[in-house]
Amino acid sequence: MSPFFRQMVAVSGVVLYMIGTGANIAYPGVLLQQLRLPDSAMHLTPEHESWIASILGLALISGILVAPFSLQKLGRKLTNQLSTLPAMGGWALLVAAKGPAALLASRSLQGFAMGLQAAAAPVTIAEYSSPKYRGAFLATIAFSFASGMLVAHIFGTLLYWRTAAVACGSFYVVSLILISIPPETPPYLASKGKNNECRKSFRWFRGDDEDSEKELEVLLNSQKKKLTPKVAQFTFYRQMVTKPEFYKPTVIMMFMFVLFQISGMTVVPSYTVPMMEDVSGGTIEAYTSMLMVDVVRFITAVIACVVVNKLRRRTVLFLGIVISVVSLLTAALLLYLRDLGYIPEGYKWTPVVPTLFYIFGKTLGILPIPWAIAGEIFPLAYRSIGSGISGMFLSIMFFVVVKTAPTSFRQIGINGTFCVYGICIAICGIFLYFLLPETKGKTLYEIECHFRGEKEKDVCERDMMLELQKVEEG
């Protein structure tokens, strides 16, 4: 097998459980719709419905808290394997659920698994991938989200909700099999001083050509300098938080994940049907509008896999932000005009157009780039902890945004909610414009050097050249 194919096999296991994550987020959109039917075997209150959609965010916190320690102590591979187990248990419990309590428990298990995977996925993919393919592979996270949402809505449209849950849960079974095939990631093995295992793993992923061997030696030698005697945990954390290569990426990822959630990334899949009914003014059948949104999201996610690998990260992100903000504010304006009677009856559907452009914009830039950056931006020594801290913001914002969405829809309407989202996206975009560096085409070591400052960067580059010279001299 070629190195690219081996990297693709390794990444595919992560892709499949991220498809499951997309299904977890979107599943309430069809579950709650079926449970509202008069002949449903289970009836829920509006409060039950909002908790079923939003409890993933609270459960994510528990997974995020465990993830840094699991990634550091157990490694990337075992963490990924273990994360599939509560996810499968959650779907199994959902299939057997007889009341709201069981539904909430099943969603909590799914959320815990998602917390582990949210921290593990970008780190694992980045460490599996060569710089040449890293952007495309990290963009598959966005593709996975979109695919999972589409799959959950299709299954929920065609199948009874329990049968749909079985189909969605099956992705984790296949994921566990694929995750077990590749070895542990080379950077993790190097960080633990397991040089022989690191060499075998690196060559499994990258082959043994001259460029790969040089990169391998740079990785090993850069970690030898960091394998210093252990210090007290308090001292380690005190030193860590003062280092720019830790706190700068952490602040950037906080803004990234706030942007990710405040853009409605998880709200739209959970409440697609009622949202699109309001946006279309009842002119488009509910499930048809839901599938329209899913198809646009899926096609855009496929495009994003190519675009993220071809264009600069900043270009893609800010293009998505601009499209999203303009589309949300345009949709809100059209909804206001329709409510005031300025749009004729035959054109009540016009807000659907900017809404679909909004789905396009956020899926093109706001969905893939945070995950791509999350896999690249943290130095190896702090990658697990940094991913956990930034993931905490992801989970908290997930809960807050999804839990408050029904109230927001009732109190200020879809148009007011769109305005709030558009303004918040613009604010996050302004901060990121000044904070976010370009990472495309750089090795993980070069990105780490960037955050240490220009002087430190020169030292890093000099060290890299010396290591390469040693390799060339034999």
Tab-separated table of C-alpha atoms in Angstrom:
chain	number	residue	atom	x	y	z
A	1	MET	CA	0.000	0.000	0.000
A	2	SER	CA	1.193	3.525	-0.737
A	3	PRO	CA	1.705	5.937	2.200
A	4	PHE	CA	-1.289	7.977	1.040
A	5	PHE	CA	-3.538	4.912	1.073
A	6	ARG	CA	-2.335	3.923	4.542
A	7	GLN	CA	-3.005	7.416	5.830
A	8	MET	CA	-6.448	7.296	4.221
A	9	VAL	CA	-7.263	3.961	5.910
A	10	ALA	CA	-6.177	5.367	9.280
A	11	VAL	CA	-8.179	8.567	8.834
A	12	SER	CA	-11.289	6.669	7.661
A	13	GLY	CA	-11.813	5.183	11.128
A	14	VAL	CA	-11.947	8.691	12.602
A	15	VAL	CA	-14.153	9.863	9.722
A	16	LEU	CA	-16.720	7.171	10.484
A	17	TYR	CA	-17.093	8.060	14.147
A	18	MET	CA	-17.366	11.730	13.193
A	19	ILE	CA	-20.202	10.715	10.841
A	20	GLY	CA	-21.747	9.244	13.979
A	21	THR	CA	-21.219	12.601	15.696
A	22	GLY	CA	-23.098	14.369	12.897
A	23	ALA	CA	-25.896	11.823	13.277
A	24	ASN	CA	-25.980	12.417	17.058
A	25	ILE	CA	-26.444	16.153	16.503
A	26	ALA	CA	-29.069	15.844	13.756
A	27	TYR	CA	-31.064	12.904	15.110
A	28	PRO	CA	-33.383	14.996	17.363
A	29	GLY	CA	-34.612	16.715	14.199
A	30	VAL	CA	-36.367	13.511	13.129
A	31	LEU	CA	-36.844	11.871	16.550
A	32	LEU	CA	-38.820	14.782	18.000
A	33	GLN	CA	-40.835	15.168	14.800
A	34	GLN	CA	-41.966	11.520	14.962
A	35	LEU	CA	-42.688	11.685	18.708
A	36	ARG	CA	-45.009	14.669	18.137
A	37	LEU	CA	-47.356	12.505	16.063
A	38	PRO	CA	-50.697	11.673	17.761
A	39	ASP	CA	-50.162	7.902	17.576
A	40	SER	CA	-46.621	8.045	19.018
A	41	ALA	CA	-45.871	5.508	21.769
A	42	MET	CA	-44.036	8.200	23.743
A	43	HIS	CA	-45.093	11.801	24.335
A	44	LEU	CA	-42.752	14.603	25.343
A	45	THR	CA	-43.228	18.095	26.746
A	46	PRO	CA	-41.469	21.098	25.122
A	47	GLU	CA	-39.052	21.054	28.074
A	48	HIS	CA	-38.230	17.384	27.396
A	49	GLU	CA	-37.600	18.212	23.749
A	50	SER	CA	-35.161	21.042	24.479
A	51	TRP	CA	-33.234	18.861	26.950
A	52	ILE	CA	-33.022	15.929	24.524
A	53	ALA	CA	-31.564	18.243	21.868
A	54	SER	CA	-29.184	20.109	24.195
A	55	ILE	CA	-28.011	17.562	26.778
A	56	LEU	CA	-25.269	16.485	24.379
A	57	GLY	CA	-23.546	19.767	25.220
A	58	LEU	CA	-23.480	19.046	28.967
A	59	ALA	CA	-22.364	15.453	28.426
A	60	LEU	CA	-19.645	16.700	26.087
A	61	ILE	CA	-18.031	18.418	29.088
A	62	SER	CA	-17.423	15.104	30.863
A	63	GLY	CA	-15.835	13.636	27.748
A	64	ILE	CA	-13.732	16.751	27.206
A	65	LEU	CA	-12.466	16.600	30.812
A	66	VAL	CA	-11.375	12.976	30.417
A	67	ALA	CA	-9.877	13.440	26.926
A	68	PRO	CA	-6.563	15.221	27.785
A	69	PHE	CA	-5.592	12.568	30.337
A	70	SER	CA	-6.704	9.731	28.084
A	71	LEU	CA	-4.833	11.101	25.062
A	72	GLN	CA	-1.689	11.659	27.126
A	73	LYS	CA	-1.701	8.443	29.182
A	74	LEU	CA	-3.427	5.905	26.918
A	75	GLY	CA	-2.446	7.332	23.556
A	76	ARG	CA	-4.426	8.400	20.505
A	77	LYS	CA	-5.304	4.934	19.222
A	78	LEU	CA	-6.680	3.472	22.460
A	79	THR	CA	-8.598	6.689	23.244
A	80	ASN	CA	-10.274	6.481	19.838
A	81	GLN	CA	-11.124	2.815	20.362
A	82	LEU	CA	-12.587	3.354	23.827
A	83	SER	CA	-14.609	6.387	22.678
A	84	THR	CA	-16.723	4.219	20.359
A	85	LEU	CA	-18.009	2.052	23.236
A	86	PRO	CA	-20.214	4.616	25.083
A	87	ALA	CA	-21.437	5.836	21.676
A	88	MET	CA	-22.614	2.339	20.730
A	89	GLY	CA	-24.120	1.933	24.209
A	90	GLY	CA	-26.000	5.221	23.810
A	91	TRP	CA	-27.545	4.189	20.487
A	92	ALA	CA	-28.467	0.749	21.916
A	93	LEU	CA	-30.180	2.378	24.911
A	94	LEU	CA	-32.009	4.764	22.596
A	95	VAL	CA	-33.364	1.832	20.567
A	96	ALA	CA	-34.737	0.258	23.763
A	97	ALA	CA	-35.981	3.521	25.366
A	98	LYS	CA	-39.474	3.513	26.878
A	99	GLY	CA	-39.604	7.048	28.234
A	100	PRO	CA	-37.903	10.463	28.385
A	101	ALA	CA	-35.430	9.383	31.105
A	102	ALA	CA	-33.991	6.631	28.910
A	103	LEU	CA	-33.736	9.025	25.971
A	104	LEU	CA	-31.808	11.526	28.105
A	105	ALA	CA	-29.497	8.783	29.429
A	106	SER	CA	-28.781	7.556	25.900
A	107	ARG	CA	-28.037	11.070	24.684
A	108	SER	CA	-25.702	11.574	27.670
A	109	LEU	CA	-23.673	8.499	26.714
A	110	GLN	CA	-23.468	9.757	23.139
A	111	GLY	CA	-22.365	13.183	24.379
A	112	PHE	CA	-19.608	11.702	26.557
A	113	ALA	CA	-18.270	9.814	23.529
A	114	MET	CA	-18.489	12.967	21.412
A	115	GLY	CA	-16.413	14.849	24.003
A	116	LEU	CA	-13.607	12.307	23.755
A	117	GLN	CA	-13.814	12.307	19.976
A	118	ALA	CA	-13.981	16.101	19.623
A	119	ALA	CA	-10.582	16.326	21.319
A	120	ALA	CA	-9.094	13.197	19.749
A	121	ALA	CA	-10.189	13.531	16.100
A	122	PRO	CA	-8.220	16.619	14.950
A	123	VAL	CA	-5.135	15.601	16.949
A	124	THR	CA	-5.184	12.051	15.581
A	125	ILE	CA	-5.753	13.056	11.957
A	126	ALA	CA	-3.017	15.713	12.093
A	127	GLU	CA	-0.522	13.215	13.528
A	128	TYR	CA	-1.477	10.537	10.990
A	129	SER	CA	-1.071	12.877	8.010
A	130	SER	CA	1.844	14.282	6.064
A	131	PRO	CA	1.817	18.093	5.546
A	132	LYS	CA	0.895	17.547	1.885
A	133	TYR	CA	-2.408	15.839	2.703
A	134	ARG	CA	-3.101	17.184	6.203
A	135	GLY	CA	-5.461	19.959	5.101
A	136	ALA	CA	-7.641	17.623	3.026
A	137	PHE	CA	-7.722	14.963	5.736
A	138	LEU	CA	-8.635	17.492	8.445
A	139	ALA	CA	-11.371	18.846	6.168
A	140	THR	CA	-12.936	15.367	6.204
A	141	ILE	CA	-14.157	16.224	9.719
A	142	ALA	CA	-16.496	18.778	8.149
A	143	PHE	CA	-17.461	16.261	5.480
A	144	SER	CA	-18.176	13.704	8.228
A	145	PHE	CA	-20.418	16.101	10.133
A	146	ALA	CA	-22.398	16.931	7.024
A	147	SER	CA	-22.640	13.283	5.975
A	148	GLY	CA	-23.840	12.230	9.428
A	149	MET	CA	-26.528	14.914	9.480
A	150	LEU	CA	-27.725	13.931	6.007
A	151	VAL	CA	-27.709	10.216	6.870
A	152	ALA	CA	-29.621	10.755	10.143
A	153	HIS	CA	-32.285	12.839	8.424
A	154	ILE	CA	-32.654	10.381	5.523
A	155	PHE	CA	-32.919	7.404	7.878
A	156	GLY	CA	-35.357	9.339	10.075
A	157	THR	CA	-37.482	10.280	7.073
A	158	LEU	CA	-37.660	6.756	5.641
A	159	LEU	CA	-37.555	4.632	8.811
A	160	TYR	CA	-39.188	4.390	12.224
A	161	TRP	CA	-37.023	6.228	14.777
A	162	ARG	CA	-35.854	3.040	16.548
A	163	THR	CA	-34.788	1.445	13.254
A	164	ALA	CA	-33.064	4.679	12.261
A	165	ALA	CA	-31.123	4.570	15.549
A	166	VAL	CA	-29.815	1.075	14.732
A	167	ALA	CA	-28.640	2.287	11.311
A	168	CYS	CA	-26.904	5.354	12.804
A	169	GLY	CA	-25.217	3.353	15.559
A	170	SER	CA	-23.720	0.921	13.046
A	171	PHE	CA	-21.172	3.563	11.961
A	172	TYR	CA	-19.402	3.198	15.300
A	173	VAL	CA	-19.045	-0.569	14.855
A	174	VAL	CA	-17.249	-0.156	11.517
A	175	SER	CA	-15.225	2.733	12.968
A	176	LEU	CA	-13.903	0.555	15.809
A	177	ILE	CA	-12.678	-2.031	13.299
A	178	LEU	CA	-10.862	0.546	11.137
A	179	ILE	CA	-9.340	2.390	14.111
A	180	SER	CA	-7.739	-0.875	15.225
A	181	ILE	CA	-5.791	-1.356	11.966
A	182	PRO	CA	-3.099	1.407	12.006
A	183	PRO	CA	-0.371	1.723	14.676
A	184	GLU	CA	-0.167	4.467	17.295
A	185	THR	CA	0.687	7.917	15.914
A	186	PRO	CA	4.440	8.644	15.520
A	187	PRO	CA	4.459	11.993	17.425
A	188	TYR	CA	2.839	10.371	20.483
A	189	LEU	CA	5.396	7.543	20.485
A	190	ALA	CA	8.245	10.063	20.089
A	191	SER	CA	6.901	12.116	23.007
A	192	LYS	CA	7.087	8.985	25.188
A	193	GLY	CA	10.647	8.188	24.135
A	194	LYS	CA	9.610	5.035	22.233
A	195	ASN	CA	11.915	5.726	19.326
A	196	ASN	CA	11.971	2.270	17.733
A	197	GLU	CA	8.185	2.056	17.747
A	198	CYS	CA	8.028	5.619	16.432
A	199	ARG	CA	10.279	4.727	13.494
A	200	LYS	CA	8.135	1.722	12.569
A	201	SER	CA	4.921	3.727	12.861
A	202	PHE	CA	6.282	6.702	10.911
A	203	ARG	CA	7.453	4.475	8.066
A	204	TRP	CA	4.096	2.674	8.036
A	205	PHE	CA	2.363	6.005	7.467
A	206	ARG	CA	4.930	7.898	5.374
A	207	GLY	CA	7.128	5.294	3.701
A	208	ASP	CA	10.933	5.410	3.845
A	209	ASP	CA	11.942	7.868	1.119
A	210	GLU	CA	14.634	10.458	1.788
A	211	ASP	CA	12.309	13.345	2.706
A	212	SER	CA	10.319	11.158	5.104
A	213	GLU	CA	13.483	9.937	6.832
A	214	LYS	CA	14.641	13.529	7.322
A	215	GLU	CA	11.299	14.522	8.825
A	216	LEU	CA	11.415	11.457	11.097
A	217	GLU	CA	14.858	12.380	12.458
A	218	VAL	CA	13.766	15.966	13.084
A	219	LEU	CA	10.731	14.652	15.014
A	220	LEU	CA	12.826	12.290	17.146
A	221	ASN	CA	15.560	14.828	17.875
A	222	SER	CA	13.084	17.601	18.714
A	223	GLN	CA	11.499	15.318	21.313
A	224	LYS	CA	14.800	14.158	22.818
A	225	LYS	CA	15.371	17.700	24.031
A	226	LYS	CA	11.991	17.703	25.767
A	227	LEU	CA	12.368	14.369	27.588
A	228	THR	CA	13.632	16.105	30.730
A	229	PRO	CA	13.239	14.866	34.341
A	230	LYS	CA	9.716	15.134	35.684
A	231	VAL	CA	8.741	18.235	37.625
A	232	ALA	CA	5.870	18.747	40.047
A	233	GLN	CA	2.512	19.010	38.337
A	234	PHE	CA	1.851	22.488	39.748
A	235	THR	CA	5.213	23.688	38.411
A	236	PHE	CA	4.536	22.097	35.025
A	237	TYR	CA	1.126	23.772	34.660
A	238	ARG	CA	2.420	27.116	35.966
A	239	GLN	CA	5.185	27.087	33.379
A	240	MET	CA	2.819	25.885	30.670
A	241	VAL	CA	0.273	28.722	30.973
A	242	THR	CA	3.022	31.357	30.644
A	243	LYS	CA	4.350	29.973	27.352
A	244	PRO	CA	3.084	31.718	24.196
A	245	GLU	CA	3.080	28.443	22.259
A	246	PHE	CA	0.357	27.296	24.710
A	247	TYR	CA	-1.781	30.314	25.559
A	248	LYS	CA	-1.878	31.842	22.067
A	249	PRO	CA	-3.264	28.684	20.363
A	250	THR	CA	-5.668	28.176	23.276
A	251	VAL	CA	-7.154	31.680	22.920
A	252	ILE	CA	-7.437	31.239	19.151
A	253	MET	CA	-9.263	27.909	19.558
A	254	MET	CA	-11.629	29.409	22.129
A	255	PHE	CA	-12.727	31.990	19.566
A	256	MET	CA	-12.818	29.288	16.873
A	257	PHE	CA	-15.193	27.045	18.784
A	258	VAL	CA	-17.376	29.941	19.972
A	259	LEU	CA	-17.640	30.905	16.295
A	260	PHE	CA	-18.422	27.284	15.397
A	261	GLN	CA	-21.374	27.077	17.790
A	262	ILE	CA	-22.723	30.637	17.568
A	263	SER	CA	-22.995	30.213	13.801
A	264	GLY	CA	-25.845	27.768	14.452
A	265	MET	CA	-23.759	24.750	13.491
A	266	THR	CA	-25.589	22.465	15.941
A	267	VAL	CA	-28.842	24.414	16.229
A	268	VAL	CA	-29.809	24.071	12.571
A	269	PRO	CA	-29.591	20.234	12.424
A	270	SER	CA	-31.531	19.896	15.696
A	271	TYR	CA	-34.346	22.265	14.676
A	272	THR	CA	-34.215	22.140	10.878
A	273	VAL	CA	-37.878	21.271	10.363
A	274	PRO	CA	-39.510	24.064	12.457
A	275	MET	CA	-36.856	26.578	11.343
A	276	MET	CA	-37.385	25.899	7.635
A	277	GLU	CA	-41.179	25.883	8.038
A	278	ASP	CA	-40.911	29.432	9.345
A	279	VAL	CA	-38.320	30.524	6.763
A	280	SER	CA	-40.338	29.134	3.827
A	281	GLY	CA	-43.614	30.493	5.188
A	282	GLY	CA	-45.142	27.020	4.838
A	283	THR	CA	-44.680	27.001	1.057
A	284	ILE	CA	-42.241	24.047	1.129
A	285	GLU	CA	-43.065	20.709	2.755
A	286	ALA	CA	-41.162	20.265	6.041
A	287	TYR	CA	-39.124	17.162	5.225
A	288	THR	CA	-38.360	18.466	1.735
A	289	SER	CA	-36.882	21.662	3.166
A	290	MET	CA	-34.898	19.620	5.701
A	291	LEU	CA	-33.364	17.488	2.952
A	292	MET	CA	-32.647	20.642	0.891
A	293	VAL	CA	-30.546	21.954	3.778
A	294	ASP	CA	-28.802	18.587	4.179
A	295	VAL	CA	-27.971	18.270	0.478
A	296	VAL	CA	-26.520	21.811	0.344
A	297	ARG	CA	-24.482	21.069	3.476
A	298	PHE	CA	-23.220	17.746	2.095
A	299	ILE	CA	-22.229	19.102	-1.334
A	300	THR	CA	-20.481	22.080	0.266
A	301	ALA	CA	-18.597	19.772	2.653
A	302	VAL	CA	-17.290	17.817	-0.342
A	303	ILE	CA	-16.164	21.085	-1.956
A	304	ALA	CA	-14.543	22.143	1.333
A	305	CYS	CA	-12.323	19.027	1.352
A	306	VAL	CA	-10.751	20.285	-1.879
A	307	VAL	CA	-10.799	24.001	-1.070
A	308	VAL	CA	-9.155	23.643	2.352
A	309	ASN	CA	-6.270	21.708	0.807
A	310	LYS	CA	-5.824	24.169	-2.087
A	311	LEU	CA	-6.368	27.596	-0.491
A	312	ARG	CA	-4.973	29.276	2.590
A	313	ARG	CA	-6.794	28.486	5.850
A	314	ARG	CA	-7.474	32.168	6.548
A	315	THR	CA	-8.901	32.727	3.065
A	316	VAL	CA	-11.384	29.867	3.431
A	317	LEU	CA	-12.404	30.848	6.972
A	318	PHE	CA	-13.051	34.524	6.270
A	319	LEU	CA	-14.805	33.742	2.980
A	320	GLY	CA	-17.188	31.510	4.936
A	321	ILE	CA	-17.661	34.188	7.613
A	322	VAL	CA	-18.494	36.916	5.102
A	323	ILE	CA	-20.965	34.720	3.184
A	324	SER	CA	-22.622	33.604	6.438
A	325	VAL	CA	-22.998	37.112	7.886
A	326	VAL	CA	-24.352	38.641	4.671
A	327	SER	CA	-26.744	35.716	4.116
A	328	LEU	CA	-28.078	35.717	7.696
A	329	LEU	CA	-28.724	39.452	7.711
A	330	THR	CA	-30.332	39.267	4.247
A	331	ALA	CA	-32.582	36.389	5.335
A	332	ALA	CA	-33.538	38.298	8.492
A	333	LEU	CA	-34.387	41.417	6.458
A	334	LEU	CA	-36.581	39.412	4.049
A	335	LEU	CA	-38.370	37.760	6.974
A	336	TYR	CA	-39.054	41.166	8.543
A	337	LEU	CA	-40.367	42.512	5.223
A	338	ARG	CA	-42.572	39.439	4.774
A	339	ASP	CA	-44.000	39.822	8.273
A	340	LEU	CA	-44.810	43.466	7.495
A	341	GLY	CA	-46.607	42.435	4.288
A	342	TYR	CA	-44.141	43.924	1.805
A	343	ILE	CA	-43.482	40.578	0.057
A	344	PRO	CA	-46.351	39.231	-2.105
A	345	GLU	CA	-47.960	35.898	-1.209
A	346	GLY	CA	-46.424	34.160	-4.220
A	347	TYR	CA	-42.892	35.086	-3.082
A	348	LYS	CA	-43.128	34.069	0.584
A	349	TRP	CA	-40.415	31.482	-0.078
A	350	THR	CA	-37.711	34.043	-0.956
A	351	PRO	CA	-35.972	33.942	2.506
A	352	VAL	CA	-35.124	30.315	1.724
A	353	VAL	CA	-32.505	31.445	-0.835
A	354	PRO	CA	-30.239	33.452	1.541
A	355	THR	CA	-30.796	30.776	4.208
A	356	LEU	CA	-29.334	28.146	1.873
A	357	PHE	CA	-26.434	30.506	1.092
A	358	TYR	CA	-25.908	30.768	4.869
A	359	ILE	CA	-25.723	26.952	5.067
A	360	PHE	CA	-23.227	27.038	2.189
A	361	GLY	CA	-21.043	29.709	3.824
A	362	LYS	CA	-20.828	28.171	7.273
A	363	THR	CA	-20.192	24.680	5.865
A	364	LEU	CA	-17.478	25.970	3.524
A	365	GLY	CA	-15.443	27.913	6.082
A	366	ILE	CA	-16.807	27.884	9.632
A	367	LEU	CA	-17.299	24.110	9.821
A	368	PRO	CA	-13.973	22.742	8.488
A	369	ILE	CA	-11.394	25.365	9.487
A	370	PRO	CA	-11.737	25.186	13.317
A	371	TRP	CA	-11.164	21.430	13.164
A	372	ALA	CA	-8.270	21.805	10.732
A	373	ILE	CA	-6.646	24.437	12.960
A	374	ALA	CA	-7.318	22.390	16.131
A	375	GLY	CA	-5.238	19.551	14.713
A	376	GLU	CA	-2.344	21.790	13.734
A	377	ILE	CA	-2.017	24.631	16.183
A	378	PHE	CA	-1.022	23.066	19.515
A	379	PRO	CA	2.587	21.966	20.201
A	380	LEU	CA	3.012	18.258	20.836
A	381	ALA	CA	3.824	18.670	24.535
A	382	TYR	CA	0.533	20.505	25.209
A	383	ARG	CA	-1.640	19.086	22.433
A	384	SER	CA	-3.834	16.946	24.700
A	385	ILE	CA	-4.360	19.662	27.334
A	386	GLY	CA	-4.905	22.433	24.781
A	387	SER	CA	-7.457	20.366	22.886
A	388	GLY	CA	-9.282	19.670	26.136
A	389	ILE	CA	-9.450	23.308	27.246
A	390	SER	CA	-10.619	24.595	23.873
A	391	GLY	CA	-13.035	21.664	23.602
A	392	MET	CA	-14.566	22.796	26.903
A	393	PHE	CA	-15.648	26.012	25.213
A	394	LEU	CA	-17.092	23.943	22.368
A	395	SER	CA	-19.220	21.873	24.743
A	396	ILE	CA	-20.397	24.782	26.895
A	397	MET	CA	-21.391	26.794	23.842
A	398	PHE	CA	-23.086	23.700	22.367
A	399	PHE	CA	-25.346	23.439	25.422
A	400	VAL	CA	-26.041	27.179	25.730
A	401	VAL	CA	-26.849	27.747	22.051
A	402	VAL	CA	-29.002	24.629	21.527
A	403	LYS	CA	-30.832	24.968	24.881
A	404	THR	CA	-31.707	28.610	24.289
A	405	ALA	CA	-32.649	28.204	20.611
A	406	PRO	CA	-36.364	27.301	21.163
A	407	THR	CA	-36.778	30.262	23.532
A	408	SER	CA	-34.985	32.516	21.063
A	409	PHE	CA	-37.253	31.362	18.226
A	410	ARG	CA	-40.345	32.088	20.360
A	411	GLN	CA	-39.251	35.421	21.850
A	412	ILE	CA	-37.508	37.197	18.951
A	413	GLY	CA	-38.456	34.935	16.042
A	414	ILE	CA	-36.293	33.306	13.398
A	415	ASN	CA	-35.458	36.730	11.967
A	416	GLY	CA	-34.208	38.086	15.298
A	417	THR	CA	-32.229	34.892	15.945
A	418	PHE	CA	-30.581	35.181	12.531
A	419	CYS	CA	-29.582	38.785	13.341
A	420	VAL	CA	-28.018	37.728	16.658
A	421	TYR	CA	-26.087	34.890	14.995
A	422	GLY	CA	-24.895	37.148	12.179
A	423	ILE	CA	-23.608	39.830	14.574
A	424	CYS	CA	-21.859	37.270	16.798
A	425	ILE	CA	-20.172	35.624	13.784
A	426	ALA	CA	-18.908	39.049	12.667
A	427	ILE	CA	-17.475	39.824	16.139
A	428	CYS	CA	-15.643	36.477	16.344
A	429	GLY	CA	-14.377	36.992	12.794
A	430	ILE	CA	-12.870	40.379	13.710
A	431	PHE	CA	-10.925	38.895	16.635
A	432	LEU	CA	-9.701	35.939	14.551
A	433	TYR	CA	-8.589	38.264	11.749
A	434	PHE	CA	-5.938	39.678	14.088
A	435	LEU	CA	-5.129	36.488	16.040
A	436	LEU	CA	-5.061	33.619	13.535
A	437	PRO	CA	-1.809	32.858	11.653
A	438	GLU	CA	-1.624	30.930	8.389
A	439	THR	CA	-0.776	27.228	8.919
A	440	LYS	CA	-1.205	25.754	5.439
A	441	GLY	CA	1.833	23.840	4.171
A	442	LYS	CA	3.756	24.115	7.449
A	443	THR	CA	4.925	21.175	9.520
A	444	LEU	CA	3.546	20.871	13.059
A	445	TYR	CA	7.033	21.751	14.332
A	446	GLU	CA	7.152	24.953	12.260
A	447	ILE	CA	3.737	26.033	13.594
A	448	GLU	CA	4.962	25.479	17.141
A	449	CYS	CA	7.990	27.675	16.398
A	450	HIS	CA	5.753	30.463	15.084
A	451	PHE	CA	3.977	30.874	18.418
A	452	ARG	CA	7.273	31.147	20.292
A	453	GLY	CA	7.999	34.431	18.496
A	454	GLU	CA	10.339	35.541	15.747
A	455	LYS	CA	13.551	35.086	17.735
A	456	GLU	CA	12.536	31.607	18.882
A	457	LYS	CA	11.409	30.803	15.366
A	458	ASP	CA	14.910	31.484	14.065
A	459	VAL	CA	16.349	29.163	16.700
A	460	CYS	CA	13.870	26.444	15.751
A	461	GLU	CA	14.705	26.773	12.079
A	462	ARG	CA	18.414	26.653	12.854
A	463	ASP	CA	17.926	23.519	14.983
A	464	MET	CA	15.903	21.896	12.208
A	465	MET	CA	18.647	22.608	9.659
A	466	LEU	CA	21.295	21.182	11.995
A	467	GLU	CA	19.280	18.010	12.482
A	468	LEU	CA	18.817	17.640	8.737
A	469	GLN	CA	22.542	18.171	8.240
A	470	LYS	CA	23.323	15.395	10.725
A	471	VAL	CA	20.990	13.029	8.858
A	472	GLU	CA	22.602	13.865	5.502
A	473	GLU	CA	26.064	13.277	6.955
A	474	GLY	CA	25.036	9.784	7.952
